[in-house]
Amino acid sequence: MIKLENAADLKVGQRIQIQMEDDSKKSLLAHLYSNDSGSTAKITKPIKVTFVSRVAAIKADYIKLERPLRWDIRKSWKPTLMTFAPTVSEVGIEELGLSFPEKSL
C-alpha cells in the first residue's frame, strides 16, 4: 500500500502515473542500477522515471496498485501521482506472433 496525502479524488480501476526525479546526489540512478551504474559523470540532467498502473484498492489515504512497483518511492525523489491520460489511444498491433526456424547445433 502507498500512503498519499489525500486519496479522495481517486477511484478503484483508475489509471494513475507515478513520476519521480533524481536528486543532486544521483541516488535514484544508483538505486535503479543497484549501486553499480558505472560512471555517471556524463549524465548532467536529473533522470525521471514514470510508472503507470491501475488503482486496485483504496483505504483511507492508502492505495494499492494493480501492478507491483518497479522501484522504491522516496521523498528525496519528489514523487508525484497524477491521473494517466494518454493522448494517443486505440493504436497498436494485436495478435502478432513471431516464429523462428529451428537451428540444429
Coordinates of C-alpha atoms in Angstrom, one line a residue:
M1 CA 0.0 0.0 0.0
I2 CA 1.2 3.5 -0.8
K3 CA 0.3 6.4 1.6
L4 CA -0.9 9.6 -0.1
E5 CA -1.6 13.0 1.3
N6 CA -5.1 12.7 0.0
A7 CA -6.7 9.8 -2.0
A8 CA -10.2 11.3 -2.0
D9 CA -10.2 12.1 -5.8
L10 CA -9.1 8.6 -6.8
K11 CA -11.3 5.7 -7.8
V12 CA -10.7 2.0 -8.0
G13 CA -9.8 1.0 -11.6
Q14 CA -8.5 4.5 -12.4
R15 CA -5.1 4.6 -14.2
I16 CA -2.5 6.7 -12.4
Q17 CA 1.1 7.6 -13.1
I18 CA 3.8 8.0 -10.5
Q19 CA 6.7 10.1 -11.6
M20 CA 10.0 10.7 -9.7
E21 CA 13.1 12.8 -10.4
D22 CA 16.6 12.1 -9.3
D23 CA 18.3 14.3 -6.7
S24 CA 21.6 16.0 -7.0
K25 CA 23.4 13.0 -5.5
K26 CA 22.0 10.8 -8.3
S27 CA 20.7 8.4 -5.6
L28 CA 17.7 7.3 -7.9
L29 CA 20.2 6.4 -10.6
A30 CA 22.3 4.5 -8.1
H31 CA 19.1 2.7 -6.8
L32 CA 18.0 1.7 -10.3
Y33 CA 21.4 0.1 -11.0
S34 CA 21.8 -1.5 -7.6
N35 CA 24.7 0.9 -6.8
D36 CA 26.6 -0.4 -9.8
S37 CA 25.8 2.2 -12.5
G38 CA 29.4 2.8 -13.5
S39 CA 30.5 6.3 -14.3
T40 CA 27.6 8.8 -14.3
A41 CA 29.7 11.9 -15.0
K42 CA 28.2 12.5 -18.4
I43 CA 24.7 12.4 -17.0
T44 CA 24.2 16.1 -16.3
K45 CA 20.4 16.4 -16.1
P46 CA 18.4 14.6 -13.4
I47 CA 16.7 11.5 -14.7
K48 CA 13.0 11.0 -14.4
V49 CA 11.2 7.7 -14.1
T50 CA 7.5 7.0 -14.5
F51 CA 5.3 4.1 -13.7
V52 CA 1.7 3.5 -14.8
S53 CA -0.8 1.2 -13.1
R54 CA -4.5 1.0 -12.2
V55 CA -5.7 1.6 -8.6
A56 CA -6.7 -1.8 -7.2
A57 CA -7.9 -0.7 -3.8
I58 CA -8.3 2.4 -1.7
K59 CA -8.4 2.5 2.1
A60 CA -8.5 6.0 3.6
D61 CA -5.4 7.7 2.2
Y62 CA -3.7 4.4 1.1
I63 CA -3.9 2.9 -2.3
K64 CA -2.9 -0.5 -3.6
L65 CA -1.8 -0.8 -7.2
E66 CA -2.7 -3.4 -9.7
R67 CA 0.9 -4.0 -10.6
P68 CA 4.0 -4.2 -8.3
L69 CA 6.2 -1.2 -8.2
R70 CA 9.5 -1.5 -10.1
W71 CA 11.4 0.6 -7.6
D72 CA 11.1 2.2 -4.2
I73 CA 9.4 5.5 -3.6
R74 CA 11.4 8.0 -1.6
K75 CA 10.6 11.6 -0.7
S76 CA 14.0 12.8 -1.9
W77 CA 13.0 11.8 -5.4
K78 CA 9.9 14.2 -5.3
P79 CA 7.3 11.6 -6.1
T80 CA 4.2 12.9 -7.8
L81 CA 1.0 11.0 -8.6
M82 CA -1.3 12.1 -11.4
T83 CA -4.1 10.6 -13.4
F84 CA -2.8 8.8 -16.5
A85 CA -4.5 10.3 -19.6
P86 CA -2.5 9.3 -22.7
T87 CA -3.0 11.5 -25.8
V88 CA -2.9 8.5 -28.2
S89 CA -5.2 5.5 -27.8
E90 CA -6.5 2.6 -29.8
V91 CA -3.2 2.3 -31.6
G92 CA -1.1 -0.8 -31.8
I93 CA -0.7 -4.3 -33.2
E94 CA -2.8 -7.2 -31.9
E95 CA -2.4 -10.9 -32.4
L96 CA 1.1 -10.7 -33.8
G97 CA 3.3 -13.7 -33.4
L98 CA 6.9 -14.3 -34.4
S99 CA 8.3 -17.7 -35.1
F100 CA 11.9 -18.5 -36.0
P101 CA 13.2 -21.6 -37.8
E102 CA 14.7 -24.2 -35.6
K103 CA 18.5 -24.5 -35.9
S104 CA 20.3 -27.7 -35.3
L105 CA 23.5 -27.4 -33.4

